[in-house]
Amino acid sequence: MTETVPEPAAGLPPHGLRWGIKTSFIDYVRRMPGGRGTVGEGATPVGSHEMLFALDAAPPPAEATAGAVRAWAFRGDVRFTGHGGMLFVRVANPWVVLGADEAVLSIEDPYQTPDAPRLPLVTMRLRSDPAAEADGLEAWFSTEVRLTPEGVELFNDVYQVGEAFEPVAIIAPLPTT
Ligand code: HEM
């Protein structure tokens, strides 16, 4: 179940996960005859190459976040199709779970198989920007966003494990506890 989160005050960035997935992949689909991208279900396009996935007020379940420093769930469904249907990439409802060392961004099973586990797509380092606290926000920015072994197949084995993906930004209300 998803819950809504109050919008931040005017002038502040909306809460959510801002991410461009992989710019070269988006460009590849764009220049492909018949290539198509759709963004919805809580995700909105930002600029030419990024999406904002809305913050879900319900965090990932406890069993997914044991030992985590922070964890966020986001809503949104981004799909890329092309090559007469042979290419289908779905990046939906991402979670970011920050451990002691690195964070993992996972997505729903791209093929929507019933009961399929989530797919860990990229790992990253996250650092927070304390300046956001004055606005009642937490802001986290990534470095070293890298494709996981589990994510390789989603891109038809074109990218290798460790391939660099785009940086993410997370804006959320400051945790109250
Ligand atoms: C009819 C089948 C396919 C053909 C003919 C094809 C052709 C190509 C070609 C020619 C390139 C390199 C040229 C360019 O960058 O524009 C490429 C890159 C790539 N293809 Fe395909 N492809 C096919 C299917 C797929 C499928 C099913 C996927 C699954 C996601 C896929 C994912 C990719 C990726 C990720 C790249 C690299 C994009 C980048 O970051 O530059 N391709 N493909």
mmCIF file of C-alpha atoms and ligand atoms in Angstrom:
data_model
loop_
_atom_site.group_PDB
_atom_site.id
_atom_site.type_symbol
_atom_site.label_atom_id
_atom_site.label_comp_id
_atom_site.label_asym_id
_atom_site.label_seq_id
_atom_site.Cartn_x
_atom_site.Cartn_y
_atom_site.Cartn_z
ATOM 1 C CA MET A 1 0.000 0.000 0.000
ATOM 2 C CA THR A 2 1.254 3.479 -0.769
ATOM 3 C CA GLU A 3 0.658 6.556 1.309
ATOM 4 C CA THR A 4 0.896 10.175 0.339
ATOM 5 C CA VAL A 5 3.405 12.596 1.785
ATOM 6 C CA PRO A 6 2.622 16.291 2.228
ATOM 7 C CA GLU A 7 4.260 18.448 -0.406
ATOM 8 C CA PRO A 8 7.163 20.568 0.847
ATOM 9 C CA ALA A 9 6.722 24.295 1.225
ATOM 10 C CA ALA A 10 6.756 26.409 -1.929
ATOM 11 C CA GLY A 11 10.227 26.953 -3.311
ATOM 12 C CA LEU A 12 11.690 23.803 -1.846
ATOM 13 C CA PRO A 13 12.349 20.789 -4.038
ATOM 14 C CA PRO A 14 9.650 18.089 -3.960
ATOM 15 C CA HIS A 15 10.432 15.095 -1.818
ATOM 16 C CA GLY A 16 11.654 12.116 -3.719
ATOM 17 C CA LEU A 17 14.414 10.360 -5.549
ATOM 18 C CA ARG A 18 15.852 12.217 -8.473
ATOM 19 C CA TRP A 19 17.667 9.935 -10.888
ATOM 20 C CA GLY A 20 18.609 9.803 -14.547
ATOM 21 C CA ILE A 21 19.207 6.026 -14.514
ATOM 22 C CA LYS A 22 21.762 6.068 -17.360
ATOM 23 C CA THR A 23 21.969 8.957 -19.787
ATOM 24 C CA SER A 24 23.558 6.962 -22.610
ATOM 25 C CA PHE A 25 20.776 4.362 -22.375
ATOM 26 C CA ILE A 26 18.061 7.038 -22.562
ATOM 27 C CA ASP A 27 19.809 8.569 -25.579
ATOM 28 C CA TYR A 28 20.078 5.119 -27.189
ATOM 29 C CA VAL A 29 16.329 4.531 -26.836
ATOM 30 C CA ARG A 30 15.596 8.049 -28.091
ATOM 31 C CA ARG A 31 17.568 7.637 -31.272
ATOM 32 C CA MET A 32 16.136 4.153 -31.948
ATOM 33 C CA PRO A 33 13.322 4.142 -34.538
ATOM 34 C CA GLY A 34 10.177 3.335 -32.565
ATOM 35 C CA GLY A 35 11.980 3.656 -29.224
ATOM 36 C CA ARG A 36 9.719 4.864 -26.453
ATOM 37 C CA GLY A 37 9.904 5.886 -22.817
ATOM 38 C CA THR A 38 6.994 6.261 -20.403
ATOM 39 C CA VAL A 39 7.051 7.810 -16.944
ATOM 40 C CA GLY A 40 4.165 7.553 -14.486
ATOM 41 C CA GLU A 41 2.619 6.068 -11.350
ATOM 42 C CA GLY A 42 4.297 8.672 -9.162
ATOM 43 C CA ALA A 43 7.370 9.371 -11.296
ATOM 44 C CA THR A 44 7.638 12.599 -13.278
ATOM 45 C CA PRO A 45 10.225 13.706 -15.841
ATOM 46 C CA VAL A 46 12.684 16.371 -14.679
ATOM 47 C CA GLY A 47 14.672 18.172 -17.360
ATOM 48 C CA SER A 48 15.747 16.134 -20.368
ATOM 49 C CA HIS A 49 17.222 13.050 -18.748
ATOM 50 C CA GLU A 50 16.011 12.695 -15.160
ATOM 51 C CA MET A 51 13.016 11.383 -13.282
ATOM 52 C CA LEU A 52 11.644 12.258 -9.873
ATOM 53 C CA PHE A 53 10.224 9.240 -8.061
ATOM 54 C CA ALA A 54 7.821 10.396 -5.332
ATOM 55 C CA LEU A 55 8.656 9.606 -1.730
ATOM 56 C CA ASP A 56 6.366 6.944 -0.285
ATOM 57 C CA ALA A 57 5.431 7.678 3.327
ATOM 58 C CA ALA A 58 5.612 3.953 4.062
ATOM 59 C CA PRO A 59 9.276 2.943 4.297
ATOM 60 C CA PRO A 60 10.493 -0.434 3.027
ATOM 61 C CA PRO A 61 9.395 -3.257 5.354
ATOM 62 C CA ALA A 62 11.509 -4.102 8.376
ATOM 63 C CA GLU A 63 12.704 -7.404 6.932
ATOM 64 C CA ALA A 64 14.314 -5.498 4.043
ATOM 65 C CA THR A 65 16.070 -2.980 6.247
ATOM 66 C CA ALA A 66 17.601 -5.001 9.087
ATOM 67 C CA GLY A 67 20.811 -3.252 10.135
ATOM 68 C CA ALA A 68 20.214 -0.319 7.789
ATOM 69 C CA VAL A 69 21.206 3.238 8.722
ATOM 70 C CA ARG A 70 18.364 4.747 6.648
ATOM 71 C CA ALA A 71 15.860 3.407 4.131
ATOM 72 C CA TRP A 72 13.411 5.076 1.765
ATOM 73 C CA ALA A 73 10.719 3.800 -0.581
ATOM 74 C CA PHE A 74 9.734 5.714 -3.692
ATOM 75 C CA ARG A 75 6.870 5.385 -6.144
ATOM 76 C CA GLY A 76 6.969 5.526 -9.897
ATOM 77 C CA ASP A 77 7.156 3.404 -13.001
ATOM 78 C CA VAL A 78 9.573 4.203 -15.830
ATOM 79 C CA ARG A 79 9.606 2.015 -18.929
ATOM 80 C CA PHE A 80 11.677 1.897 -22.071
ATOM 81 C CA THR A 81 10.603 -0.119 -25.093
ATOM 82 C CA GLY A 82 12.049 -0.569 -28.552
ATOM 83 C CA HIS A 83 13.343 -2.926 -31.205
ATOM 84 C CA GLY A 84 9.816 -4.128 -31.943
ATOM 85 C CA GLY A 85 9.248 -5.131 -28.320
ATOM 86 C CA MET A 86 12.555 -6.999 -27.874
ATOM 87 C CA LEU A 87 13.810 -4.209 -25.647
ATOM 88 C CA PHE A 88 11.801 -3.771 -22.461
ATOM 89 C CA VAL A 89 13.314 -2.130 -19.393
ATOM 90 C CA ARG A 90 11.114 -1.274 -16.409
ATOM 91 C CA VAL A 91 12.489 0.658 -13.445
ATOM 92 C CA ALA A 92 9.682 0.843 -10.892
ATOM 93 C CA ASN A 93 9.115 1.670 -7.234
ATOM 94 C CA PRO A 94 12.753 1.986 -6.177
ATOM 95 C CA TRP A 95 13.907 1.544 -2.615
ATOM 96 C CA VAL A 96 17.211 2.875 -1.313
ATOM 97 C CA VAL A 97 18.606 1.088 1.728
ATOM 98 C CA LEU A 98 21.691 2.686 3.265
ATOM 99 C CA GLY A 99 23.972 0.345 5.166
ATOM 100 C CA ALA A 100 27.063 1.185 7.166
ATOM 101 C CA ASP A 101 29.242 1.285 4.069
ATOM 102 C CA GLU A 102 27.181 1.647 0.917
ATOM 103 C CA ALA A 103 23.594 1.971 -0.234
ATOM 104 C CA VAL A 104 21.650 -0.358 -2.507
ATOM 105 C CA LEU A 105 18.932 0.843 -4.882
ATOM 106 C CA SER A 106 16.526 -1.969 -5.667
ATOM 107 C CA ILE A 107 13.536 -2.036 -8.014
ATOM 108 C CA GLU A 108 10.483 -4.228 -8.397
ATOM 109 C CA ASP A 109 10.901 -7.294 -10.546
ATOM 110 C CA PRO A 110 11.052 -5.696 -14.030
ATOM 111 C CA TYR A 111 8.983 -8.505 -15.548
ATOM 112 C CA GLN A 112 6.297 -8.303 -12.838
ATOM 113 C CA THR A 113 6.486 -12.025 -12.128
ATOM 114 C CA PRO A 114 4.210 -12.824 -9.173
ATOM 115 C CA ASP A 115 6.185 -13.196 -5.921
ATOM 116 C CA ALA A 116 9.484 -12.442 -7.658
ATOM 117 C CA PRO A 117 12.062 -10.829 -5.364
ATOM 118 C CA ARG A 118 13.123 -7.243 -5.866
ATOM 119 C CA LEU A 119 16.134 -6.631 -8.076
ATOM 120 C CA PRO A 120 19.147 -4.860 -6.538
ATOM 121 C CA LEU A 121 20.060 -2.603 -9.485
ATOM 122 C CA VAL A 122 22.883 -0.307 -8.383
ATOM 123 C CA THR A 123 25.047 0.265 -5.350
ATOM 124 C CA MET A 124 26.360 3.666 -4.336
ATOM 125 C CA ARG A 125 27.957 5.805 -1.664
ATOM 126 C CA LEU A 126 25.635 8.374 -0.112
ATOM 127 C CA ARG A 127 26.500 11.504 1.799
ATOM 128 C CA SER A 128 24.049 13.880 3.388
ATOM 129 C CA ASP A 129 24.101 17.650 3.076
ATOM 130 C CA PRO A 130 23.589 19.149 6.556
ATOM 131 C CA ALA A 131 22.540 22.497 5.012
ATOM 132 C CA ALA A 132 19.146 20.965 4.127
ATOM 133 C CA GLU A 133 18.296 20.520 7.805
ATOM 134 C CA ALA A 134 17.550 24.227 8.166
ATOM 135 C CA ASP A 135 14.597 23.640 5.823
ATOM 136 C CA GLY A 136 13.433 20.575 7.752
ATOM 137 C CA LEU A 137 14.796 18.296 5.056
ATOM 138 C CA GLU A 138 17.388 15.643 4.640
ATOM 139 C CA ALA A 139 19.262 15.694 1.358
ATOM 140 C CA TRP A 140 21.507 12.851 0.255
ATOM 141 C CA PHE A 141 23.742 12.768 -2.787
ATOM 142 C CA SER A 142 25.487 9.794 -4.308
ATOM 143 C CA THR A 143 28.861 8.999 -5.714
ATOM 144 C CA GLU A 144 30.073 5.772 -7.285
ATOM 145 C CA VAL A 145 26.724 4.540 -8.584
ATOM 146 C CA ARG A 146 27.550 1.107 -10.001
ATOM 147 C CA LEU A 147 25.570 -1.660 -11.698
ATOM 148 C CA THR A 148 25.120 -4.818 -9.616
ATOM 149 C CA PRO A 149 25.662 -8.367 -10.932
ATOM 150 C CA GLU A 150 21.880 -8.878 -10.665
ATOM 151 C CA GLY A 151 21.249 -5.811 -12.847
ATOM 152 C CA VAL A 152 23.372 -6.845 -15.808
ATOM 153 C CA GLU A 153 20.689 -8.953 -17.495
ATOM 154 C CA LEU A 154 18.152 -6.118 -17.445
ATOM 155 C CA PHE A 155 20.306 -4.292 -19.975
ATOM 156 C CA ASN A 156 20.829 -7.354 -22.159
ATOM 157 C CA ASP A 157 24.345 -7.939 -20.746
ATOM 158 C CA VAL A 158 25.567 -4.797 -22.563
ATOM 159 C CA TYR A 159 26.843 -3.120 -19.398
ATOM 160 C CA GLN A 160 29.325 -4.940 -17.175
ATOM 161 C CA VAL A 161 29.139 -5.303 -13.403
ATOM 162 C CA GLY A 162 30.367 -2.021 -11.950
ATOM 163 C CA GLU A 163 29.287 0.078 -14.959
ATOM 164 C CA ALA A 164 28.775 3.684 -13.857
ATOM 165 C CA PHE A 165 25.137 4.835 -13.684
ATOM 166 C CA GLU A 166 23.889 8.372 -13.052
ATOM 167 C CA PRO A 167 24.093 9.929 -9.581
ATOM 168 C CA VAL A 168 20.977 10.066 -7.407
ATOM 169 C CA ALA A 169 19.649 12.753 -5.090
ATOM 170 C CA ILE A 170 17.233 12.023 -2.256
ATOM 171 C CA ILE A 171 15.188 14.796 -0.655
ATOM 172 C CA ALA A 172 12.949 13.802 2.260
ATOM 173 C CA PRO A 173 11.519 15.332 5.429
ATOM 174 C CA LEU A 174 13.915 15.055 8.354
ATOM 175 C CA PRO A 175 13.163 11.874 10.294
ATOM 176 C CA THR A 176 11.301 12.670 13.487
ATOM 177 C CA THR A 177 12.806 9.858 15.561
HETATM 178 C C1 HEM B 1 16.849 -6.122 -32.149
HETATM 179 C C2 HEM B 1 17.734 -6.243 -31.166
HETATM 180 C C3 HEM B 1 18.797 -5.224 -30.900
HETATM 181 C C4 HEM B 1 19.604 -4.541 -31.746
HETATM 182 C C5 HEM B 1 19.669 -4.612 -33.269
HETATM 183 C C6 HEM B 1 20.446 -3.668 -30.938
HETATM 184 C C7 HEM B 1 21.394 -2.819 -31.433
HETATM 185 C C8 HEM B 1 22.218 -2.035 -30.688
HETATM 186 C C9 HEM B 1 23.259 -1.195 -31.202
HETATM 187 C C10 HEM B 1 23.608 -1.049 -32.681
HETATM 188 C C11 HEM B 1 23.853 -0.595 -30.171
HETATM 189 C C12 HEM B 1 25.033 0.366 -30.191
HETATM 190 C C13 HEM B 1 24.752 1.584 -31.021
HETATM 191 C C14 HEM B 1 24.163 2.702 -30.311
HETATM 192 O O1 HEM B 1 24.639 3.055 -29.219
HETATM 193 O O2 HEM B 1 23.224 3.311 -30.848
HETATM 194 C C15 HEM B 1 23.187 -1.032 -28.975
HETATM 195 C C16 HEM B 1 23.466 -0.598 -27.701
HETATM 196 C C17 HEM B 1 22.792 -1.005 -26.581
HETATM 197 N N1 HEM B 1 21.731 -1.885 -26.529
HETATM 198 FE FE1 HEM B 1 20.878 -2.789 -28.068
HETATM 199 N N2 HEM B 1 20.129 -3.818 -29.636
HETATM 200 C C18 HEM B 1 19.124 -4.754 -29.560
HETATM 201 C C19 HEM B 1 18.479 -5.204 -28.456
HETATM 202 C C20 HEM B 1 18.705 -4.725 -27.181
HETATM 203 C C21 HEM B 1 17.957 -5.146 -26.019
HETATM 204 C C22 HEM B 1 16.845 -6.194 -25.983
HETATM 205 C C23 HEM B 1 18.440 -4.443 -24.987
HETATM 206 C C24 HEM B 1 17.929 -4.553 -23.557
HETATM 207 C C25 HEM B 1 17.884 -3.544 -22.729
HETATM 208 C C26 HEM B 1 19.510 -3.590 -25.489
HETATM 209 C C27 HEM B 1 20.278 -2.738 -24.749
HETATM 210 C C28 HEM B 1 21.314 -1.977 -25.234
HETATM 211 C C29 HEM B 1 22.128 -1.133 -24.410
HETATM 212 C C30 HEM B 1 21.995 -0.949 -22.909
HETATM 213 C C31 HEM B 1 23.043 -0.500 -25.261
HETATM 214 C C32 HEM B 1 24.115 0.497 -24.858
HETATM 215 C C33 HEM B 1 23.529 1.890 -24.853
HETATM 216 C C34 HEM B 1 24.570 2.895 -24.381
HETATM 217 O O3 HEM B 1 24.664 3.093 -23.155
HETATM 218 O O4 HEM B 1 25.245 3.481 -25.237
HETATM 219 N N3 HEM B 1 19.630 -3.776 -26.813
HETATM 220 N N4 HEM B 1 22.203 -1.915 -29.325
#
